[in-house]
DNA sequence: ACCTGAACACCGTTCAAGT
DNA sequence: ACCTGAACACCGTTCAAGT
């Protein structure tokens, strides 16, 4: 792609490409310069330094996580639909999401979703501090689940260790449970079941 | 501390000290050598390379997260007590926990807790795949919450952004909620409320 | 306003040589 | 078996000099 003059956007685009493919540890200023066909030091003029560059990528990611449209009839259904949409968005950009997490901005990225949650909690008849508590609980739950799930996917030794731990004692006592825990979890299912249970409990308990 | 001969344990101890204080990015082989009063290359004889050294620190951390004693009378109380104990352990070693997370070993670290959870779910009368589902849901919930909480603590711009988002529209519509969300969350409270709600819902629903 | 190459301080790692 | 210093390839960053 020929280019008259290097811009900040050019740098961010090339950097995003490298990070999405191989993760941030593979983004060196020298590789990036080679990719852009410029001197290493030109990059510094446009983005300051490496840390600011990564910050800019993270900021972009946070911005892109736009508003989400809830679907379904009941508040519980609609909250679950927001949660599932969030999960999908996050899973499409694992490296960038990890960087957002490292910088402590995960929660800020979730602010649009928080607005949707407030709307649904209101629809369920809750107000004030009580409603805020429910919103926070759901938010922690969804964000947390996605982080754990990412973690699980990268883990190389998970299932064997789990199987090792369970096989002797438990296999005899409750073999079906041992088998179920030895199998890899279906995260989508765990996710939906948990969110539904939590939201149902918190909205139901307060409404009733 | 004078020392006749450098051992692998000496290296791990010194490395742990550096990581606990300033995080892994501050652990360089040269600083570590200075700390130990040896040549940089001696370290390589004992631990291979930097990556293996960090892996060893992570492995140690995972091992130290020993068995946990549940307290309380009902299964729900006992699960909540395990969850709170885990939370406390993790918060004492933030940098090391982040490293465990980066290596995808968070779940393996939670295996002892998983055993305790299985015991309580059994006590509540659940068996087999159904019990496994509850164990997994609680595990995701607890691990996820701790990760999110760590994240929140490091975030510098959380509350202002949150306040900005809420002040115009919502302050009028539900000022108490806006105030509640503008205040920093009490994570301990969110944690206990969520775990209790989830466990209550999953155990209660299946038992009844 | 934008780009460049040279130079600096730092890094992890290898290796041949010591005891 | 354990330790060492020299050397290598790589890194982010600064800076004076160019246009």
Short mmCIF file of C-alpha atoms (C1' of nucleotides) in Angstrom, two decimals:
data_model
loop_
_atom_site.label_atom_id
_atom_site.label_comp_id
_atom_site.label_asym_id
_atom_site.label_seq_id
_atom_site.Cartn_x
_atom_site.Cartn_y
_atom_site.Cartn_z
CA UNK A 1 0.00 0.00 0.00
CA UNK A 2 1.84 3.14 -1.24
CA UNK A 3 1.58 6.20 0.91
CA UNK A 4 2.60 9.83 0.45
CA UNK A 5 3.25 10.57 4.08
CA UNK A 6 3.20 8.53 7.24
CA UNK A 7 0.26 9.29 9.54
CA UNK A 8 -0.58 8.34 13.09
CA UNK A 9 -3.40 6.21 11.68
CA UNK A 10 -0.97 4.29 9.47
CA UNK A 11 1.11 3.50 12.53
CA UNK A 12 -1.89 2.40 14.60
CA UNK A 13 -3.24 0.24 11.77
CA UNK A 14 0.06 -1.56 11.24
CA UNK A 15 0.52 -1.99 14.98
CA UNK A 16 -2.99 -3.41 15.33
CA UNK A 17 -2.25 -5.91 12.59
CA UNK A 18 0.88 -7.13 14.37
CA UNK A 19 -0.81 -7.30 17.78
CA UNK A 20 -3.94 -9.07 16.56
CA UNK A 21 -1.85 -11.71 14.81
CA UNK A 22 0.92 -12.42 17.30
CA UNK A 23 0.25 -10.49 20.50
CA UNK A 24 1.92 -7.40 21.94
CA UNK A 25 5.22 -9.09 22.77
CA UNK A 26 5.76 -9.42 19.02
CA UNK A 27 5.30 -5.72 18.41
CA UNK A 28 8.77 -4.17 18.37
CA UNK A 29 9.43 -0.68 17.12
CA UNK A 30 11.94 -2.02 14.61
CA UNK A 31 9.56 -4.62 13.16
CA UNK A 32 6.85 -2.00 12.96
CA UNK A 33 9.18 0.37 11.10
CA UNK A 34 10.05 -2.40 8.65
CA UNK A 35 6.36 -3.11 8.12
CA UNK A 36 5.74 0.58 7.42
CA UNK A 37 8.85 1.04 5.31
CA UNK A 38 10.15 3.93 7.40
CA UNK A 39 12.92 4.63 9.86
CA UNK A 40 12.29 3.47 13.41
CA UNK A 41 12.53 6.98 14.69
CA UNK A 42 9.72 8.28 12.45
CA UNK A 43 7.29 6.27 14.53
CA UNK A 44 8.33 8.19 17.61
CA UNK A 45 7.35 11.45 15.97
CA UNK A 46 3.79 10.18 15.46
CA UNK A 47 3.04 8.21 18.62
CA UNK A 48 5.57 9.28 21.23
CA UNK A 49 6.86 5.92 22.35
CA UNK A 50 5.96 2.24 22.50
CA UNK A 51 3.87 2.52 25.64
CA UNK A 52 1.77 5.36 24.22
CA UNK A 53 1.32 3.34 21.05
CA UNK A 54 -0.07 0.39 22.99
CA UNK A 55 -2.25 2.74 25.02
CA UNK A 56 -3.68 4.12 21.77
CA UNK A 57 -4.50 0.62 20.53
CA UNK A 58 -6.27 -0.11 23.79
CA UNK A 59 -8.18 3.15 23.62
CA UNK A 60 -9.35 2.31 20.12
CA UNK A 61 -10.55 -1.09 21.28
CA UNK A 62 -12.49 0.43 24.15
CA UNK A 63 -14.16 2.91 21.78
CA UNK A 64 -15.11 0.22 19.29
CA UNK A 65 -17.02 -1.73 21.93
CA UNK A 66 -20.08 0.34 21.05
CA UNK A 67 -23.63 0.28 22.29
CA UNK A 68 -25.44 -3.05 22.35
CA UNK A 69 -29.07 -3.75 21.52
CA UNK A 70 -30.87 -5.94 24.06
CA UNK A 71 -33.21 -8.58 22.64
CA UNK A 72 -35.98 -10.65 24.24
CA UNK A 73 -39.20 -10.03 26.12
CA UNK A 74 -38.46 -10.28 29.84
CA UNK A 75 -35.75 -8.25 31.60
CA UNK A 76 -33.88 -11.47 32.36
CA UNK A 77 -33.89 -12.48 28.67
CA UNK A 78 -32.73 -9.05 27.64
CA UNK A 79 -29.89 -8.96 30.15
CA UNK A 80 -28.80 -12.41 29.00
CA UNK A 81 -28.84 -11.22 25.39
CA UNK A 82 -26.58 -8.26 26.23
CA UNK A 83 -24.25 -10.58 28.09
CA UNK A 84 -24.02 -12.96 25.14
CA UNK A 85 -23.35 -10.14 22.68
CA UNK A 86 -20.56 -8.84 24.88
CA UNK A 87 -19.05 -12.26 25.10
CA UNK A 88 -18.99 -12.58 21.31
CA UNK A 89 -17.34 -9.18 20.78
CA UNK A 90 -14.63 -9.92 23.30
CA UNK A 91 -13.81 -13.33 21.92
CA UNK A 92 -13.09 -11.80 18.51
CA UNK A 93 -10.08 -9.79 19.82
CA UNK A 94 -8.35 -11.84 22.51
CA UNK A 95 -4.94 -10.12 22.50
CA UNK A 96 -6.40 -6.63 22.55
CA UNK A 97 -8.83 -7.59 25.29
CA UNK A 98 -5.95 -8.92 27.37
CA UNK A 99 -4.21 -5.57 26.92
CA UNK A 100 -7.33 -3.73 28.01
CA UNK A 101 -7.40 -5.96 31.06
CA UNK A 102 -3.72 -5.38 31.87
CA UNK A 103 -4.32 -1.65 31.81
CA UNK A 104 -7.26 -1.93 34.20
CA UNK A 105 -9.76 -0.62 31.66
CA UNK A 106 -12.00 -3.65 31.32
CA UNK A 107 -14.74 -2.03 33.34
CA UNK A 108 -14.61 1.18 31.37
CA UNK A 109 -15.00 -0.83 28.20
CA UNK A 110 -18.21 -2.16 29.69
CA UNK A 111 -19.86 1.18 30.31
CA UNK A 112 -22.19 0.98 27.28
CA UNK A 113 -23.33 -2.42 28.49
CA UNK A 114 -23.82 -0.93 31.94
CA UNK A 115 -26.30 1.53 30.48
CA UNK A 116 -28.27 -1.32 28.95
CA UNK A 117 -28.25 -3.15 32.28
CA UNK A 118 -29.57 -0.11 34.13
CA UNK A 119 -32.43 0.10 31.66
CA UNK A 120 -33.42 -3.51 32.23
CA UNK A 121 -33.11 -3.34 35.99
CA UNK A 122 -35.38 -0.33 35.94
CA UNK A 123 -37.81 -2.24 33.75
CA UNK A 124 -37.87 -4.92 36.45
CA UNK A 125 -39.04 -2.31 38.92
CA UNK A 126 -35.83 -1.68 40.89
CA UNK A 127 -34.52 1.78 41.77
CA UNK A 128 -31.66 3.50 43.55
CA UNK A 129 -28.87 1.78 45.44
CA UNK A 130 -30.62 -1.55 45.16
CA UNK A 131 -30.71 -1.32 41.36
CA UNK A 132 -27.07 -0.24 41.32
CA UNK A 133 -26.13 -3.33 43.32
CA UNK A 134 -27.78 -5.61 40.79
CA UNK A 135 -26.12 -3.84 37.86
CA UNK A 136 -22.74 -4.19 39.51
CA UNK A 137 -23.25 -7.85 40.32
CA UNK A 138 -24.18 -8.70 36.74
CA UNK A 139 -21.31 -6.66 35.37
CA UNK A 140 -18.77 -8.40 37.58
CA UNK A 141 -20.27 -11.73 36.62
CA UNK A 142 -20.13 -11.18 32.85
CA UNK A 143 -16.69 -9.59 32.74
CA UNK A 144 -15.33 -12.19 35.12
CA UNK A 145 -16.70 -15.06 33.13
CA UNK A 146 -15.15 -13.86 29.90
CA UNK A 147 -11.76 -13.44 31.58
CA UNK A 148 -11.90 -16.92 33.07
CA UNK A 149 -12.98 -18.40 29.77
CA UNK A 150 -10.07 -16.80 27.89
CA UNK A 151 -7.83 -18.19 30.57
CA UNK A 152 -9.17 -21.67 30.21
CA UNK A 153 -8.67 -21.69 26.46
CA UNK A 154 -5.00 -20.91 26.76
CA UNK A 155 -4.32 -23.41 29.49
CA UNK A 156 -2.40 -26.42 28.21
CA UNK A 157 -2.57 -28.72 31.24
CA UNK A 158 -6.05 -28.11 32.55
CA UNK A 159 -8.00 -31.26 31.85
CA UNK A 160 -5.30 -33.82 32.72
CA UNK A 161 -4.72 -32.17 36.09
CA UNK A 162 -8.42 -32.10 36.74
CA UNK A 163 -8.79 -35.73 35.79
CA UNK A 164 -5.82 -36.69 37.99
CA UNK A 165 -7.33 -34.98 40.97
CA UNK A 166 -10.68 -36.65 40.66
CA UNK A 167 -10.06 -40.14 39.41
CA UNK A 168 -9.12 -41.95 42.66
CA UNK A 169 -11.59 -40.90 45.37
CA UNK A 170 -14.50 -39.46 43.58
CA UNK A 171 -14.85 -41.68 40.55
CA UNK A 172 -16.27 -44.33 42.85
CA UNK A 173 -18.45 -42.03 44.91
CA UNK A 174 -20.01 -40.06 42.06
CA UNK A 175 -18.66 -41.29 38.73
CA UNK A 176 -21.05 -39.17 36.68
CA UNK A 177 -19.74 -36.01 38.32
CA UNK A 178 -16.15 -37.10 37.85
CA UNK A 179 -16.81 -37.69 34.16
CA UNK A 180 -18.57 -34.36 33.79
CA UNK A 181 -15.70 -32.46 35.41
CA UNK A 182 -13.14 -34.36 33.35
CA UNK A 183 -14.84 -33.26 30.15
CA UNK A 184 -14.03 -29.75 29.02
CA UNK A 185 -16.72 -27.32 30.12
CA UNK A 186 -19.09 -25.87 27.54
CA UNK A 187 -18.41 -22.23 28.42
CA UNK A 188 -21.36 -20.83 26.50
CA UNK A 189 -23.67 -23.07 28.51
CA UNK A 190 -22.03 -22.32 31.86
CA UNK A 191 -22.22 -18.65 30.95
CA UNK A 192 -25.89 -18.55 30.08
CA UNK A 193 -26.91 -20.73 33.03
CA UNK A 194 -24.96 -18.59 35.51
CA UNK A 195 -26.11 -15.24 34.22
CA UNK A 196 -29.69 -16.42 34.09
CA UNK A 197 -29.50 -17.79 37.63
CA UNK A 198 -27.90 -14.67 39.05
CA UNK A 199 -30.18 -12.20 37.28
CA UNK A 200 -33.24 -14.27 38.10
CA UNK A 201 -32.29 -14.43 41.76
CA UNK A 202 -31.48 -10.75 42.14
CA UNK A 203 -34.39 -9.38 40.13
CA UNK A 204 -36.89 -11.94 41.37
CA UNK A 205 -35.94 -11.59 45.02
CA UNK A 206 -36.21 -7.82 45.00
CA UNK A 207 -39.37 -7.68 42.90
CA UNK A 208 -41.18 -10.29 44.97
CA UNK B 1 22.64 -13.30 54.08
CA UNK B 2 25.94 -15.11 53.45
CA UNK B 3 25.77 -18.26 51.43
CA UNK B 4 28.29 -20.97 50.64
CA UNK B 5 26.88 -21.92 47.29
CA UNK B 6 24.08 -20.60 45.14
CA UNK B 7 21.04 -22.87 44.97
CA UNK B 8 17.93 -22.93 42.84
CA UNK B 9 15.96 -22.00 45.96
CA UNK B 10 18.12 -18.92 46.51
CA UNK B 11 17.36 -17.80 42.97
CA UNK B 12 13.62 -18.41 43.32
CA UNK B 13 13.49 -16.62 46.68
CA UNK B 14 15.27 -13.53 45.37
CA UNK B 15 13.16 -13.53 42.21
CA UNK B 16 9.98 -13.80 44.27
CA UNK B 17 11.06 -10.83 46.35
CA UNK B 18 11.60 -8.69 43.24
CA UNK B 19 8.34 -9.76 41.60
CA UNK B 20 6.20 -9.31 44.72
CA UNK B 21 7.55 -5.80 45.20
CA UNK B 22 7.65 -4.39 41.70
CA UNK B 23 6.09 -6.88 39.31
CA UNK B 24 7.66 -9.18 36.72
CA UNK B 25 8.69 -6.40 34.33
CA UNK B 26 11.16 -5.30 36.99
CA UNK B 27 12.79 -8.70 37.21
CA UNK B 28 15.83 -8.62 34.91
CA UNK B 29 18.51 -11.26 34.99
CA UNK B 30 21.14 -8.63 35.66
CA UNK B 31 19.29 -7.09 38.63
CA UNK B 32 18.68 -10.54 40.01
CA UNK B 33 22.39 -11.38 39.73
CA UNK B 34 23.27 -8.16 41.54
CA UNK B 35 20.76 -9.01 44.27
CA UNK B 36 22.33 -12.45 44.65
CA UNK B 37 25.91 -11.22 44.37
CA UNK B 38 26.78 -13.59 41.53
CA UNK B 39 27.49 -13.41 37.83
CA UNK B 40 24.44 -13.18 35.59
CA UNK B 41 25.32 -16.43 33.92
CA UNK B 42 25.29 -18.42 37.15
CA UNK B 43 21.54 -17.98 37.29
CA UNK B 44 21.22 -19.72 33.96
CA UNK B 45 22.90 -22.80 35.34
CA UNK B 46 20.26 -23.09 38.07
CA UNK B 47 17.02 -22.14 36.34
CA UNK B 48 17.63 -22.42 32.61
CA UNK B 49 16.39 -19.03 31.45
CA UNK B 50 14.15 -16.16 32.41
CA UNK B 51 10.96 -17.78 31.17
CA UNK B 52 11.59 -20.99 33.12
CA UNK B 53 12.33 -18.88 36.18
CA UNK B 54 8.97 -17.13 35.93
CA UNK B 55 7.27 -20.46 35.29
CA UNK B 56 8.83 -21.78 38.50
CA UNK B 57 7.54 -18.81 40.48
CA UNK B 58 4.06 -19.42 39.09
CA UNK B 59 4.26 -23.12 39.89
CA UNK B 60 5.22 -22.32 43.47
CA UNK B 61 2.27 -19.96 43.79
CA UNK B 62 -0.14 -22.56 42.48
CA UNK B 63 1.21 -25.11 44.99
CA UNK B 64 0.93 -22.74 47.91
CA UNK B 65 -2.77 -22.21 47.29
CA UNK B 66 -3.43 -25.22 49.51
CA UNK B 67 -6.60 -26.83 50.73
CA UNK B 68 -9.23 -24.60 52.27
CA UNK B 69 -11.48 -25.33 55.24
CA UNK B 70 -15.15 -24.49 54.69
CA UNK B 71 -16.96 -22.88 57.62
CA UNK B 72 -20.66 -22.41 58.37
CA UNK B 73 -23.73 -24.60 58.77
CA UNK B 74 -25.59 -24.63 55.46
CA UNK B 75 -23.98 -25.60 52.15
CA UNK B 76 -24.52 -22.05 50.91
CA UNK B 77 -22.71 -20.59 53.93
CA UNK B 78 -19.87 -23.04 53.50
CA UNK B 79 -19.44 -22.31 49.81
CA UNK B 80 -19.44 -18.58 50.55
CA UNK B 81 -16.78 -19.12 53.23
CA UNK B 82 -14.54 -20.96 50.74
CA UNK B 83 -15.05 -18.21 48.21
CA UNK B 84 -14.10 -15.51 50.73
CA UNK B 85 -10.98 -17.40 51.83
CA UNK B 86 -9.88 -17.74 48.22
CA UNK B 87 -10.43 -14.08 47.65
CA UNK B 88 -8.24 -13.19 50.60
CA UNK B 89 -5.39 -15.47 49.50
CA UNK B 90 -5.39 -14.05 46.00
CA UNK B 91 -5.42 -10.45 47.08
CA UNK B 92 -2.23 -11.00 49.10
CA UNK B 93 -0.18 -11.75 45.94
CA UNK B 94 -1.50 -9.60 43.10
CA UNK B 95 1.53 -9.71 40.79
CA UNK B 96 2.00 -13.45 41.11
CA UNK B 97 -1.71 -14.04 40.58
CA UNK B 98 -1.59 -11.96 37.41
CA UNK B 99 1.27 -14.15 36.20
CA UNK B 100 -0.71 -17.30 36.98
CA UNK B 101 -3.54 -15.80 34.97
CA UNK B 102 -1.32 -14.91 32.01
CA UNK B 103 -0.10 -18.49 31.87
CA UNK B 104 -3.65 -19.83 31.81
CA UNK B 105 -3.26 -21.66 35.13
CA UNK B 106 -5.85 -19.82 37.19
CA UNK B 107 -8.25 -22.71 37.05
CA UNK B 108 -5.63 -25.24 38.00
CA UNK B 109 -4.81 -23.11 41.02
CA UNK B 110 -8.45 -23.49 42.04
CA UNK B 111 -8.54 -27.26 42.06
CA UNK B 112 -8.37 -27.57 45.87
CA UNK B 113 -11.29 -25.18 46.12
CA UNK B 114 -13.09 -27.23 43.52
CA UNK B 115 -12.86 -30.26 45.80
CA UNK B 116 -14.45 -28.30 48.62
CA UNK B 117 -17.21 -27.15 46.28
CA UNK B 118 -17.96 -30.70 45.20
CA UNK B 119 -18.31 -31.70 48.81
CA UNK B 120 -20.82 -28.97 49.54
CA UNK B 121 -22.84 -29.56 46.39
CA UNK B 122 -23.09 -33.21 47.37
CA UNK B 123 -24.19 -32.18 50.83
CA UNK B 124 -26.97 -30.18 49.18
CA UNK B 125 -28.19 -33.39 47.56
CA UNK B 126 -26.97 -32.93 43.99
CA UNK B 127 -25.18 -35.62 41.99
CA UNK B 128 -23.64 -36.22 38.60
CA UNK B 129 -23.61 -33.83 35.67
CA UNK B 130 -26.00 -31.50 37.47
CA UNK B 131 -23.66 -31.18 40.44
CA UNK B 132 -20.73 -30.65 38.10
CA UNK B 133 -22.59 -27.80 36.43
CA UNK B 134 -23.10 -26.04 39.75
CA UNK B 135 -19.45 -26.51 40.74
CA UNK B 136 -18.31 -25.03 37.45
CA UNK B 137 -20.69 -22.08 37.69
CA UNK B 138 -19.49 -21.16 41.17
CA UNK B 139 -15.86 -21.60 40.19
CA UNK B 140 -16.23 -19.31 37.16
CA UNK B 141 -18.03 -16.82 39.34
CA UNK B 142 -15.43 -16.67 42.10
CA UNK B 143 -12.37 -16.64 39.85
CA UNK B 144 -13.97 -14.12 37.56
CA UNK B 145 -14.89 -11.81 40.37
CA UNK B 146 -11.38 -11.74 41.76
CA UNK B 147 -9.94 -10.98 38.32
CA UNK B 148 -12.38 -8.13 37.78
CA UNK B 149 -11.71 -6.76 41.22
CA UNK B 150 -7.94 -6.70 40.68
CA UNK B 151 -8.63 -4.94 37.43
CA UNK B 152 -10.77 -2.29 39.06
CA UNK B 153 -8.15 -1.52 41.68
CA UNK B 154 -5.51 -0.75 39.09
CA UNK B 155 -7.76 1.39 36.94
CA UNK B 156 -6.95 5.09 37.27
CA UNK B 157 -9.84 6.66 35.33
CA UNK B 158 -12.73 4.44 36.31
CA UNK B 159 -14.94 6.58 38.49
CA UNK B 160 -14.72 9.87 36.55
CA UNK B 161 -15.68 8.11 33.32
CA UNK B 162 -18.53 6.37 35.07
CA UNK B 163 -19.73 9.64 36.56
CA UNK B 164 -19.48 11.39 33.20
CA UNK B 165 -21.59 8.78 31.55
CA UNK B 166 -24.33 8.93 34.12
CA UNK B 167 -24.61 12.50 35.21
CA UNK B 168 -26.72 14.03 32.39
CA UNK B 169 -29.61 11.63 31.62
CA UNK B 170 -29.86 9.42 34.57
CA UNK B 171 -29.18 11.72 37.49
CA UNK B 172 -32.60 13.16 36.97
CA UNK B 173 -34.40 9.91 36.36
CA UNK B 174 -32.91 7.89 39.23
CA UNK B 175 -30.48 10.08 41.18
CA UNK B 176 -29.96 7.49 43.91
CA UNK B 177 -28.76 4.94 41.36
CA UNK B 178 -26.50 7.49 39.69
CA UNK B 179 -24.95 8.30 43.05
CA UNK B 180 -24.55 4.64 43.92
CA UNK B 181 -22.79 3.87 40.62
CA UNK B 182 -20.58 6.94 40.92
CA UNK B 183 -19.34 5.74 44.30
CA UNK B 184 -16.64 3.06 44.15
CA UNK B 185 -18.13 -0.37 44.56
CA UNK B 186 -17.56 -2.27 47.79
CA UNK B 187 -16.13 -5.39 46.16
CA UNK B 188 -16.39 -7.56 49.25
CA UNK B 189 -20.09 -6.82 49.41
CA UNK B 190 -20.71 -7.32 45.69
CA UNK B 191 -18.77 -10.56 45.97
CA UNK B 192 -20.67 -12.03 48.88
CA UNK B 193 -24.06 -10.94 47.54
CA UNK B 194 -23.37 -12.43 44.10
CA UNK B 195 -21.97 -15.72 45.30
CA UNK B 196 -24.80 -16.12 47.77
CA UNK B 197 -27.39 -15.34 45.10
CA UNK B 198 -25.86 -17.71 42.56
CA UNK B 199 -25.31 -20.59 44.94
CA UNK B 200 -28.72 -20.14 46.49
CA UNK B 201 -30.38 -20.14 43.10
CA UNK B 202 -28.53 -23.17 41.74
CA UNK B 203 -28.70 -25.31 44.87
CA UNK B 204 -32.20 -24.24 45.83
CA UNK B 205 -33.67 -24.72 42.36
CA UNK B 206 -32.28 -28.22 41.98
CA UNK B 207 -33.04 -29.34 45.53
CA UNK B 208 -36.61 -28.08 45.44
"C1'" DA C 1 6.47 19.78 9.92
"C1'" DC C 2 8.38 15.53 9.16
"C1'" DC C 3 12.14 12.12 8.49
"C1'" DT C 4 16.80 10.09 9.05
"C1'" DG C 5 21.08 7.39 10.86
"C1'" DA C 6 24.20 7.18 14.55
"C1'" DA C 7 24.71 6.38 19.21
"C1'" DC C 8 23.43 5.05 24.05
"C1'" DA C 9 22.00 2.17 27.65
"C1'" DC C 10 19.85 -1.83 28.47
"C1'" DC C 11 18.30 -6.56 27.71
"C1'" DG C 12 18.40 -12.17 27.42
"C1'" DT C 13 21.36 -15.70 26.03
"C1'" DT C 14 25.48 -18.51 24.43
"C1'" DC C 15 29.89 -20.23 25.01
"C1'" DA C 16 34.53 -21.27 25.87
"C1'" DA C 17 37.29 -21.18 29.74
"C1'" DG C 18 38.08 -21.59 34.43
"C1'" DT C 19 37.95 -24.20 39.28
"C1'" DA D 1 29.39 -29.69 39.38
"C1'" DC D 2 29.37 -24.97 39.48
"C1'" DC D 3 30.90 -20.24 38.26
"C1'" DT D 4 32.88 -16.54 35.30
"C1'" DG D 5 33.55 -12.60 31.72
"C1'" DA D 6 33.37 -11.66 26.96
"C1'" DA D 7 30.60 -11.46 23.11
"C1'" DC D 8 26.28 -11.56 20.27
"C1'" DA D 9 21.92 -10.12 18.73
"C1'" DC D 10 18.25 -7.56 19.97
"C1'" DC D 11 15.67 -3.88 22.24
"C1'" DG D 12 13.53 1.22 23.26
"C1'" DT D 13 14.89 5.81 23.13
"C1'" DT D 14 17.44 10.32 22.34
"C1'" DC D 15 19.39 13.64 19.51
"C1'" DA D 16 21.59 16.39 16.21
"C1'" DA D 17 21.18 16.89 11.49
"C1'" DG D 18 18.73 16.92 7.36
"C1'" DT D 19 14.67 18.49 4.03
#
